[in-house]
Short mmCIF file of C-alpha atoms in Angstrom, two decimals:
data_model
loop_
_atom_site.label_atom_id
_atom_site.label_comp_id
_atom_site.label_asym_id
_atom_site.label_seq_id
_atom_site.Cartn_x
_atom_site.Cartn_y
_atom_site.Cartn_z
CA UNK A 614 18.51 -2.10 5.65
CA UNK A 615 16.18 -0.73 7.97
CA UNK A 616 17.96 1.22 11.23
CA UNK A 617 15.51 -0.73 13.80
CA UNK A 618 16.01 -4.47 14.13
CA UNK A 619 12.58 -6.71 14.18
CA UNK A 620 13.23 -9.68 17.36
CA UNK A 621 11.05 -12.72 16.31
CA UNK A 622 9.11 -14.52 19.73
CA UNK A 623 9.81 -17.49 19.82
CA UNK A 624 6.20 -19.04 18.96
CA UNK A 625 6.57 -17.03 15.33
CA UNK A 626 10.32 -18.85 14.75
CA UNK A 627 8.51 -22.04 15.42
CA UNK A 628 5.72 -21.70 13.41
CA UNK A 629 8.10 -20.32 10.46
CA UNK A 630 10.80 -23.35 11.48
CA UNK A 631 7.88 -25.89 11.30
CA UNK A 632 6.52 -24.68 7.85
CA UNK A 633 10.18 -24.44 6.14
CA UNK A 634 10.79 -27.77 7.29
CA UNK A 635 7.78 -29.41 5.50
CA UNK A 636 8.25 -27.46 2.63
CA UNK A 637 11.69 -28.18 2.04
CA UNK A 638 13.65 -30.06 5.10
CA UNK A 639 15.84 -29.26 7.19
CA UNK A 640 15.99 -25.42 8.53
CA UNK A 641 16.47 -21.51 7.62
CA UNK A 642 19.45 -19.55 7.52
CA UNK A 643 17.60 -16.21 8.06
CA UNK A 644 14.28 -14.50 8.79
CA UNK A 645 13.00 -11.62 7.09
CA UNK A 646 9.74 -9.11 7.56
CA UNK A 647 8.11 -6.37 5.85
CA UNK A 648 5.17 -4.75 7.16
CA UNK A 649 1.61 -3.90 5.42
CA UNK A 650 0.76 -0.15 5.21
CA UNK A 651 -1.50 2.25 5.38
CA UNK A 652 -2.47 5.34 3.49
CA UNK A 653 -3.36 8.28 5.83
CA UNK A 654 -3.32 11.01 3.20
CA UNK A 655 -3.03 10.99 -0.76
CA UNK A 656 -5.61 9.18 -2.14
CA UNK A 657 -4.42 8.03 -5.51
CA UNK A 658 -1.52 10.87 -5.49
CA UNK A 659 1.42 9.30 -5.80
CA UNK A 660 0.84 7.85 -9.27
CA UNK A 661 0.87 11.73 -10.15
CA UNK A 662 3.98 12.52 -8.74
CA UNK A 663 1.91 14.51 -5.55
CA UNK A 664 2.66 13.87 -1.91
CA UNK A 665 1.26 10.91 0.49
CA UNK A 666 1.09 10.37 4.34
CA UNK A 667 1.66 7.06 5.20
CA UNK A 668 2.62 4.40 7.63
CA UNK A 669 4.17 0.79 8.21
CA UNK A 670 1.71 -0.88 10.06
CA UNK A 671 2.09 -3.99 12.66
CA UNK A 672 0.90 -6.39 10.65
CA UNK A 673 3.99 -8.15 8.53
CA UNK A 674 4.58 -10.83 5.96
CA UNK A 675 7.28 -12.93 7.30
CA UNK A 676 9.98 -15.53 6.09
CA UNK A 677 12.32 -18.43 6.90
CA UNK A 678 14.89 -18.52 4.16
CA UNK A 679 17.84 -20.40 3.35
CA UNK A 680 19.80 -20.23 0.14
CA UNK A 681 19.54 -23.47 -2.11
CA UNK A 682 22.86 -23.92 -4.06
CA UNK A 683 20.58 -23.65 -7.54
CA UNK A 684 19.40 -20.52 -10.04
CA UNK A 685 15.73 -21.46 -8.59
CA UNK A 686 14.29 -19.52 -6.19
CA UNK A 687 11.45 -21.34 -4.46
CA UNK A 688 8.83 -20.16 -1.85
CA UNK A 689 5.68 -21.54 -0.22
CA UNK A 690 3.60 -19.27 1.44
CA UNK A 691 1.11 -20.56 3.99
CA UNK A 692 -2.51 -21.58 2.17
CA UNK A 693 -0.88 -21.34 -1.15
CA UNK A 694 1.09 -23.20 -4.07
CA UNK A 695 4.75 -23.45 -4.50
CA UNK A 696 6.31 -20.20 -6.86
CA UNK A 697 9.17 -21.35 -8.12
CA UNK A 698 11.27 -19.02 -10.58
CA UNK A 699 14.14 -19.82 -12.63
CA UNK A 700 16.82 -16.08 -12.31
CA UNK A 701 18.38 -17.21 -15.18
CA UNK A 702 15.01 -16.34 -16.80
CA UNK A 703 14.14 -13.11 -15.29
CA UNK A 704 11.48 -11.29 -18.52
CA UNK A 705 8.28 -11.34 -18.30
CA UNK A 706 5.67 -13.53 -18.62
CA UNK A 707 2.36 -13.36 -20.19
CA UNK A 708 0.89 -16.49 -17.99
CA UNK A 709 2.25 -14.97 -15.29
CA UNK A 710 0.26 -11.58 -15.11
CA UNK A 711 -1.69 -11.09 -11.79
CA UNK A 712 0.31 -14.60 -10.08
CA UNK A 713 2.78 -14.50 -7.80
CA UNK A 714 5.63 -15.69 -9.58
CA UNK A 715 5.34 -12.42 -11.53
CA UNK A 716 6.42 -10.54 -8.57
CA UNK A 717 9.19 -12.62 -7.28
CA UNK A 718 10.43 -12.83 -11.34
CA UNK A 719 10.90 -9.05 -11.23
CA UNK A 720 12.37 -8.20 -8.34
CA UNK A 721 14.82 -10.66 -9.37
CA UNK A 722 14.94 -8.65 -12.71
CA UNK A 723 15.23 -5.33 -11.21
CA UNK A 724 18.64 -6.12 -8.96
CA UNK A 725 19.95 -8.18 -11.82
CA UNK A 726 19.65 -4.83 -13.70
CA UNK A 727 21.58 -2.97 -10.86
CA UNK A 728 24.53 -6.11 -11.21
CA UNK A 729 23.54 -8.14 -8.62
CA UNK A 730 24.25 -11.76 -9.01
CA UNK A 731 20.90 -13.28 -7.63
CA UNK A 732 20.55 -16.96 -6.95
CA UNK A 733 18.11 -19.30 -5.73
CA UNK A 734 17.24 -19.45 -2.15
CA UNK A 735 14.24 -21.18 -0.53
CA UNK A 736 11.32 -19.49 1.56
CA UNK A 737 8.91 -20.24 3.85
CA UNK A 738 6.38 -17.58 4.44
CA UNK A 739 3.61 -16.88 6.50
CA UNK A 740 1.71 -13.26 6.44
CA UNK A 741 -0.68 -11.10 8.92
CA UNK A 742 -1.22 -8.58 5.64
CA UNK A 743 -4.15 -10.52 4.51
CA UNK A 744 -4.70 -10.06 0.55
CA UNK A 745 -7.51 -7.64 -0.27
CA UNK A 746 -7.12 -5.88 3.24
CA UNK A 747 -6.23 -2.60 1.49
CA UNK A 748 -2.85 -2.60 3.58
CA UNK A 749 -1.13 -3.95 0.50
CA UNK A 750 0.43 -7.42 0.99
CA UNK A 751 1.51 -7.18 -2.81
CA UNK A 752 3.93 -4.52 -1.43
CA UNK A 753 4.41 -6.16 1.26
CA UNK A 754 5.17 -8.92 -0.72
CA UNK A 755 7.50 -7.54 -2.73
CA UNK A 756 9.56 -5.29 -0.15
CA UNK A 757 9.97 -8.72 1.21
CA UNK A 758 11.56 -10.64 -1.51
CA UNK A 759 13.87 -7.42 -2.05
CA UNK A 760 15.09 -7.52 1.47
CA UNK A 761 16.01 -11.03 1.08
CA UNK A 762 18.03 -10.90 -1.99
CA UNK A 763 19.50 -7.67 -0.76
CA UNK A 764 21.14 -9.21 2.03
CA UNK A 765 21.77 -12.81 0.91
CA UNK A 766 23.17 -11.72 -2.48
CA UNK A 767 23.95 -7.68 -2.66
CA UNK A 768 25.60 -7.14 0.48
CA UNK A 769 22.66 -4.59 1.90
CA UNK A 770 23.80 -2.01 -0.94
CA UNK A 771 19.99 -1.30 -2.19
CA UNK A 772 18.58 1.34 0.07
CA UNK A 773 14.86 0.95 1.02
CA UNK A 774 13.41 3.50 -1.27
CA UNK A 775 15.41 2.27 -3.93
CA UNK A 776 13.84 -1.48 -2.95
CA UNK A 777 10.68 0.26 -2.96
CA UNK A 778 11.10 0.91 -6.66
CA UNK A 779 12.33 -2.00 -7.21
CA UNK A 780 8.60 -3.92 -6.04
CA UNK A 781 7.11 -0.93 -7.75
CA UNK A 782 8.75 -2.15 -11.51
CA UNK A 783 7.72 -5.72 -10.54
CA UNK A 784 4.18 -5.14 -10.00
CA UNK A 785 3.84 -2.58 -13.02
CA UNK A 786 5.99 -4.36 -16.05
CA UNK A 787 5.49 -8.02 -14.32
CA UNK A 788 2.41 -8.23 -12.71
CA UNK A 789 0.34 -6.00 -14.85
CA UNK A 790 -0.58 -3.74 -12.59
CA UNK A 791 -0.13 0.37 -13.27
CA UNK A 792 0.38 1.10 -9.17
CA UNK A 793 2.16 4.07 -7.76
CA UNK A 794 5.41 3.83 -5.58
CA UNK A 795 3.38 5.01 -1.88
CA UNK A 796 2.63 1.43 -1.06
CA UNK A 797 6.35 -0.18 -1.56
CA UNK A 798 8.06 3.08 0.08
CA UNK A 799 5.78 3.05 3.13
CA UNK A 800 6.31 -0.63 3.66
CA UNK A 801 10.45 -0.23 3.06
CA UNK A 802 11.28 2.53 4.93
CA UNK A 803 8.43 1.74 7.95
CA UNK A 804 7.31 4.52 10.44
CA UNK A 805 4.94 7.39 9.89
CA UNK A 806 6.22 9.16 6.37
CA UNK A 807 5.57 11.74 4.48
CA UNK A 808 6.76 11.38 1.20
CA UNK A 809 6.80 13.65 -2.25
CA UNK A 810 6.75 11.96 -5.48
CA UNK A 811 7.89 15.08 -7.77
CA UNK A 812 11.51 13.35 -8.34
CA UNK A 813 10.02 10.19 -9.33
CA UNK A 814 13.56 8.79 -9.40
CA UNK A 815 14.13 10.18 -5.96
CA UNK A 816 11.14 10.69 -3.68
CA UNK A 817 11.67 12.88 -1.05
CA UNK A 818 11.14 10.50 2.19
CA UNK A 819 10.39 12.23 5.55
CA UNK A 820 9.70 11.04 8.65
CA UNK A 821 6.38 12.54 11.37
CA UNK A 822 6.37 12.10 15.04
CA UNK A 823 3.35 11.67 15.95
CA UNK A 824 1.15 9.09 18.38
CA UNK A 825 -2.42 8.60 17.55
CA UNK A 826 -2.76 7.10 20.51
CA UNK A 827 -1.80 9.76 22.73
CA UNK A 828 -5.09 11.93 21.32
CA UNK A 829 -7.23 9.20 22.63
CA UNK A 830 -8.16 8.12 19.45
CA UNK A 831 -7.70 4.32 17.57
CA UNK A 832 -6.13 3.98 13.85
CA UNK A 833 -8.63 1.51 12.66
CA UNK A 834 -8.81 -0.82 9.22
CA UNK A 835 -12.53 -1.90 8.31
CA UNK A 836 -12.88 -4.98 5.70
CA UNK A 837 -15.40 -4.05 3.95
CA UNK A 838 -15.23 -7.92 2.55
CA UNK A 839 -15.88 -7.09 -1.18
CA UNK A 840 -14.28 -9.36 -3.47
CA UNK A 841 -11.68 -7.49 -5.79
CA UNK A 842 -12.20 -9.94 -8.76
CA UNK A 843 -13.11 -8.27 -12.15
CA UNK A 844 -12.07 -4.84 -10.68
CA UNK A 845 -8.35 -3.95 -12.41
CA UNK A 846 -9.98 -1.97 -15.08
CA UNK A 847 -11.87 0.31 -12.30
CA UNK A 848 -8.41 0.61 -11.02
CA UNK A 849 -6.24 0.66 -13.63
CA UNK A 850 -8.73 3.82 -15.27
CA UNK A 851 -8.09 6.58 -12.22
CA UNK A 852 -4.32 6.98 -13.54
CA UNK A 853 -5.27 6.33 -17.18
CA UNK A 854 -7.61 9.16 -17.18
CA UNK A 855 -5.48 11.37 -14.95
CA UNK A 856 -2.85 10.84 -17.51
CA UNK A 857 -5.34 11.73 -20.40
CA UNK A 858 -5.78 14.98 -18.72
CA UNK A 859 -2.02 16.07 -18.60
CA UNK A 860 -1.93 14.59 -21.82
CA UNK A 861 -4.01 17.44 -23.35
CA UNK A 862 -1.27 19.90 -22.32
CA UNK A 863 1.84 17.34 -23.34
CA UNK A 864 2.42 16.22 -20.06
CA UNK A 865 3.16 13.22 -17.92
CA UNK A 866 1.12 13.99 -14.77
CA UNK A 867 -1.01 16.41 -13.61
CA UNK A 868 1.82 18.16 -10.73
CA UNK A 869 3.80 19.32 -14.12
CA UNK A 870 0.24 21.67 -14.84
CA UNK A 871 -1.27 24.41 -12.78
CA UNK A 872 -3.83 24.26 -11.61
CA UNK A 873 -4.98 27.37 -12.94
CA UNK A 874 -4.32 26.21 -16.44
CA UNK A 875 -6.30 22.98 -15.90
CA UNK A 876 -9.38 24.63 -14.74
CA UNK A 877 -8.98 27.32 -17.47
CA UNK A 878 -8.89 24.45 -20.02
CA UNK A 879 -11.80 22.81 -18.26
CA UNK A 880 -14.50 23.05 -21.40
CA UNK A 881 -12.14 21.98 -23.35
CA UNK A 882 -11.31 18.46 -20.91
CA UNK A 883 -14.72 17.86 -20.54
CA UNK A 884 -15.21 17.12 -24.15
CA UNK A 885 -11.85 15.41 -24.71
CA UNK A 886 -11.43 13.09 -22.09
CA UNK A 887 -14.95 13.35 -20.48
CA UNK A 888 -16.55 14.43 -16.77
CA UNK A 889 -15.25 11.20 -14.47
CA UNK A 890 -12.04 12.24 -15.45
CA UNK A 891 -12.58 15.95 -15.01
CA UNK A 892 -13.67 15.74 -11.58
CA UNK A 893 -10.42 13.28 -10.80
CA UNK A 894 -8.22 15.89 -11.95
CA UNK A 895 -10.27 17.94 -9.50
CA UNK A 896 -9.50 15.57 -6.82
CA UNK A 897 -5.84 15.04 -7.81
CA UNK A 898 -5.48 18.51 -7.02
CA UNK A 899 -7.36 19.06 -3.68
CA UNK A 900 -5.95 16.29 -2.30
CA UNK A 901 -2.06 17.19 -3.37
CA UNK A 902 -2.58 20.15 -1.38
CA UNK A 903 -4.44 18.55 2.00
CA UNK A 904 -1.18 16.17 2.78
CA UNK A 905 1.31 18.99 4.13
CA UNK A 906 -1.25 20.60 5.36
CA UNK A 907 -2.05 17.33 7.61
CA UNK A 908 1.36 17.12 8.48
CA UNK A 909 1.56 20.41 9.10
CA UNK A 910 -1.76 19.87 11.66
CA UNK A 911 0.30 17.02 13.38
CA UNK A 912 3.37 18.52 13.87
CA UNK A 913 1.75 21.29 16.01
CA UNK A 914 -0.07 18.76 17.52
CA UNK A 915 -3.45 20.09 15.90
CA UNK A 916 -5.53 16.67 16.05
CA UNK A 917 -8.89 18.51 15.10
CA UNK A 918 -7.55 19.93 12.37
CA UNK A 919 -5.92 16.73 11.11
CA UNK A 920 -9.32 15.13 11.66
CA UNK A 921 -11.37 17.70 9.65
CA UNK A 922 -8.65 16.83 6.77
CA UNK A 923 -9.17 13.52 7.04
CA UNK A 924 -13.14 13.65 6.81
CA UNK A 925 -12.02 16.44 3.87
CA UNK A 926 -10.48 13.38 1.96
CA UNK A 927 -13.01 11.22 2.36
CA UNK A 928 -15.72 13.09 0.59
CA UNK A 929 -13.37 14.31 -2.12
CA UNK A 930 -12.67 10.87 -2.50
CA UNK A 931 -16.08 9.71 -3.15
CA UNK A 932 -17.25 13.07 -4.73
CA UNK A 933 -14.85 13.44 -7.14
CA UNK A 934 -12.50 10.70 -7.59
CA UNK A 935 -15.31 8.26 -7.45
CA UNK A 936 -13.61 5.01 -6.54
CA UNK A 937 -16.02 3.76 -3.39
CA UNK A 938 -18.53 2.03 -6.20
CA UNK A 939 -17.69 0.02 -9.25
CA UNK A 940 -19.34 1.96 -11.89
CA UNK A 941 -22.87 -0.24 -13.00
CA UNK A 942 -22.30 -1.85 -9.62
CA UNK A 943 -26.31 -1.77 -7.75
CA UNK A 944 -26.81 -4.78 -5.89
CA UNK A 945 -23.07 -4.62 -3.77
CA UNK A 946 -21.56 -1.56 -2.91
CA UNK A 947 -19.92 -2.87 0.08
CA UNK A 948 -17.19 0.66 0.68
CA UNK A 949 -20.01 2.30 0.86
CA UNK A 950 -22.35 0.43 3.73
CA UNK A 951 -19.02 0.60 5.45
CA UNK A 952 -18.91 4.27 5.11
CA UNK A 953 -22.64 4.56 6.10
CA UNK A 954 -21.78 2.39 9.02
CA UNK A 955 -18.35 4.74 10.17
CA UNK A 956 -20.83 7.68 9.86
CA UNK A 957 -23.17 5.72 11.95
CA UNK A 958 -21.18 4.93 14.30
CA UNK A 959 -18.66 7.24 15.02
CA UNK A 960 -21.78 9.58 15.77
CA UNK A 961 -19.70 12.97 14.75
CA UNK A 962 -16.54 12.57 16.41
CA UNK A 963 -13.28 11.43 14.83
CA UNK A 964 -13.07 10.61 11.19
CA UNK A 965 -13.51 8.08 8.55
CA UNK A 966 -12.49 8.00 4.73
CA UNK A 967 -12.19 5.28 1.67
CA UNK A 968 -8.38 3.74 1.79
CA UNK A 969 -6.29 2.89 -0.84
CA UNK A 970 -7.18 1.78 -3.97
CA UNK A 971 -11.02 1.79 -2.85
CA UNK A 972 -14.30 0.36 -5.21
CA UNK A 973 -13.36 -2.66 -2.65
CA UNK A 974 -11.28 -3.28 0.12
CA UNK A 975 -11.17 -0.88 2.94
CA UNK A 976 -12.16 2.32 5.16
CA UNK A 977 -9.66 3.90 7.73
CA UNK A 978 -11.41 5.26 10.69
CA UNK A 979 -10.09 7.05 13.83
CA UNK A 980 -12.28 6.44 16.04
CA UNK A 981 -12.26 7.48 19.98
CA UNK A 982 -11.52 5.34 22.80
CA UNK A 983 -15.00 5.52 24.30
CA UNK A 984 -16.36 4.71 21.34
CA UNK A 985 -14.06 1.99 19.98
CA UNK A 986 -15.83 -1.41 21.09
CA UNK A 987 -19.14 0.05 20.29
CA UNK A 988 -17.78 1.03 17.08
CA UNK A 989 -16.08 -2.55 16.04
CA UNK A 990 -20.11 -4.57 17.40
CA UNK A 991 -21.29 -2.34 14.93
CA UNK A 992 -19.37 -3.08 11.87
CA UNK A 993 -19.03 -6.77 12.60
CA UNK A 994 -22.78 -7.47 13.08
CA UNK A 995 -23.44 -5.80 9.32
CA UNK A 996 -20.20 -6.99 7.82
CA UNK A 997 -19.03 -9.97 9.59
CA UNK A 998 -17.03 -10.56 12.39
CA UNK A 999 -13.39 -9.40 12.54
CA UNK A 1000 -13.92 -7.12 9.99
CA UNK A 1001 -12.70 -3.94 12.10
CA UNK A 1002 -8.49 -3.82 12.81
CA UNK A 1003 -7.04 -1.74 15.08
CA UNK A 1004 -3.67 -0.90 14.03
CA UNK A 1005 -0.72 0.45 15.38
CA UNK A 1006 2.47 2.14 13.52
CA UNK A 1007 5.46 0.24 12.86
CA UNK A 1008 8.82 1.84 13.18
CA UNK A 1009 10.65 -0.94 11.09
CA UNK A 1010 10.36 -1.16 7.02
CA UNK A 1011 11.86 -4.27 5.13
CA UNK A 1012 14.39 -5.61 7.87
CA UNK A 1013 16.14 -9.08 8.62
CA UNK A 1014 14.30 -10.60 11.74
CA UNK A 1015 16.34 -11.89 14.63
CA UNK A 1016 14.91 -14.63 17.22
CA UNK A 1017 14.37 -13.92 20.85
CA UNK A 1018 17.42 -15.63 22.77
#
């Protein structure tokens, strides 16, 4: 469990209180968080065994939860349907692919594999990580369910990373979807991390001081409000073609090549696996290399620098990694009027790049002080209101809450 302890106000325990007692009478035993995340450097690295900066974030899914006696495990999240999963039936499911009970099913799966004895409980859970934000409440998601069973039914053995990997084995053999480990590690652990994939068993996980804040600037989230539906193939090709690439020289990922061999071998790539995935490779390996040397900026307290990395990202990310527009996509490409509007806006100071996933979702932006409210009027009025987040980093991962007294 996490070494910082998460106090509940009381309005939050009453609102959770009030929901587990419609849902299933009576109240909880225990309250549990886990916080969204965001990706500050490392776009799409991680699934390549590279390096990622990233943070837990204040915005949390939370639960109420009280075991149940059964081998169901039951929880109601706020504006949804019941999931309700039976442990003594923890494989996969083909009707269950992109749902929710997919998730829950294998975290269950991956501590029964460990020789836990997981049992039904009952949640009630209510989140601030809304879905498609780009601050993954998937992970968040499943962090969460691993805390839970964790504590209730594992005595707190698990570590965080290894609950990370956990949610990362749910959402890839359950849920369907082929995602790196960044977004379950950032949301376990919680603070400002940098973390190295090249042990894919054992990331190494290391925490950066560092305040935003104190350079005057804002860690900001913009919605760009595109819908994600029809997109997992756009996704789900940056790591296939990636792994095409290292493919051509027998590999896994592209960290086991050099990158003197891969541009050496360039003709050759170009005809085999084709120019979108040529120029990711290119990406893959500009961007391994910018993370430590962003950490390296803000440990010596070199904001400009960090900045200028940042904006770095951000074209490479568009240039050659290509995922701010669907491909055939004309009449909406929504990351990239939010990128027009950062640019816009932010009138040459600070920085702004796609986050996450991209083709929809989200851009980060740190934006100045000065320029902040300016800044959010302008992204509202083109993409709706609310759309701009200001964020702040969370020093707590996957933790059991406890109520104010």
């Amino acid at each position: 469990m996490s070494t910082y302890q998460l106090t509940l106000s009381p309005e939050i325990r009453n609102a959770l209180d009030t929901g587990f007692a419609a849902a299933f009478g009576g109240k909880p035993e225990c309250y549990f968080s886990a916080p969204g995340r965001t990706e500050i450097g490392g776009n799409h690295t991680d699934h390549q065994r590279g390096q990622v900066l990233a943070a837990a974030v204040n915005l949390d899914t939370l639960a109420a939860v009280r075991t149940n006696g059964t081998d169901t495990i039951r929880i109601l999240s706020k504006g949804y349907p019941m999931s309700e999963v039976d442990v003594k039936d923890l494989t996969p499911k083909e009707n269950e692919i992109n749902a929710t009970p997919a998730l829950i099913r294998g975290v269950a799966a991956g501590f029964v594999q460990l020789g836990c004895q997981v049992q039904g409980f009952d949640a009630y859970c209510e989140s601030t990580v809304l879905p498609g934000s780009g601050l993954s409440s998937s992970a968040a998601y499943e962090v969460l369910i691993g805390t839970i069973i964790n504590h209730l039914y594992f005595d707190g053995r698990v570590s965080q990373p290894e609950i990370a990997r956990i949610g990362q084995y749910a959402e890839n053999v359950f849920f369907g979807k082929p995602c790196g480990l960044m977004d379950q590690t950032a949301s376990a652990v919680g603070g400002l991390v940098t973390i190295d994939f090249a042990d894919k068993d054992h990331p190494a996980i290391r925490s950066v001081d560092f305040d935003f804040s104190a350079c005057g600037h804002a860690l900001c989230i913009i919605d760009s409000r595109a819908s994600h539906a029809d997109l997992t193939d756009e996704y789900a090709a940056v790591p296939a073609e990636m792994k095409a690439l290292a493919s051509y020289f027998g590999k896994e990922v592209l960290t086991e090549i050099p990158e003197e061999d891969f541009y050496a071998a360039m003709p050759a790539l170009r005809e085999k696996c084709g120019d979108r995935a040529v120029l990711r490779g290119v990406h893959e390996y500009q961007e391994n290399k910018r993370v430590p040397l962003q950490v390296a900026a803000l440990e010596r307290g070199d904001f400009d620098t960090f900045l200028q990395l940042i904006k770095e990202s951000g074209r490479s990310s568009w240039m050659y990694l290509q995922n701010v527009i669907p491909a055939g996509y004309k009449e909406h490409q929504d990351m990239a009027i939010a990128l027009a509007l950062c640019e816009k806006y932010l009138e040459g100071k600070g920085a702004y790049r796609v986050h996450g996933g991209g083709f929809a979702g989200t851009v980060q932006a740190f934006v100045p002080f000065e320029q902040l409210e300016n800044f959010r009027r302008g992204m509202d009025a083109v993409l709706g209101e609310g759309t701009c987040h200001v964020l702040s980093i969370r020093p707590q991962g996957g933790v059991m809450a406890v109520p104010a007294e």
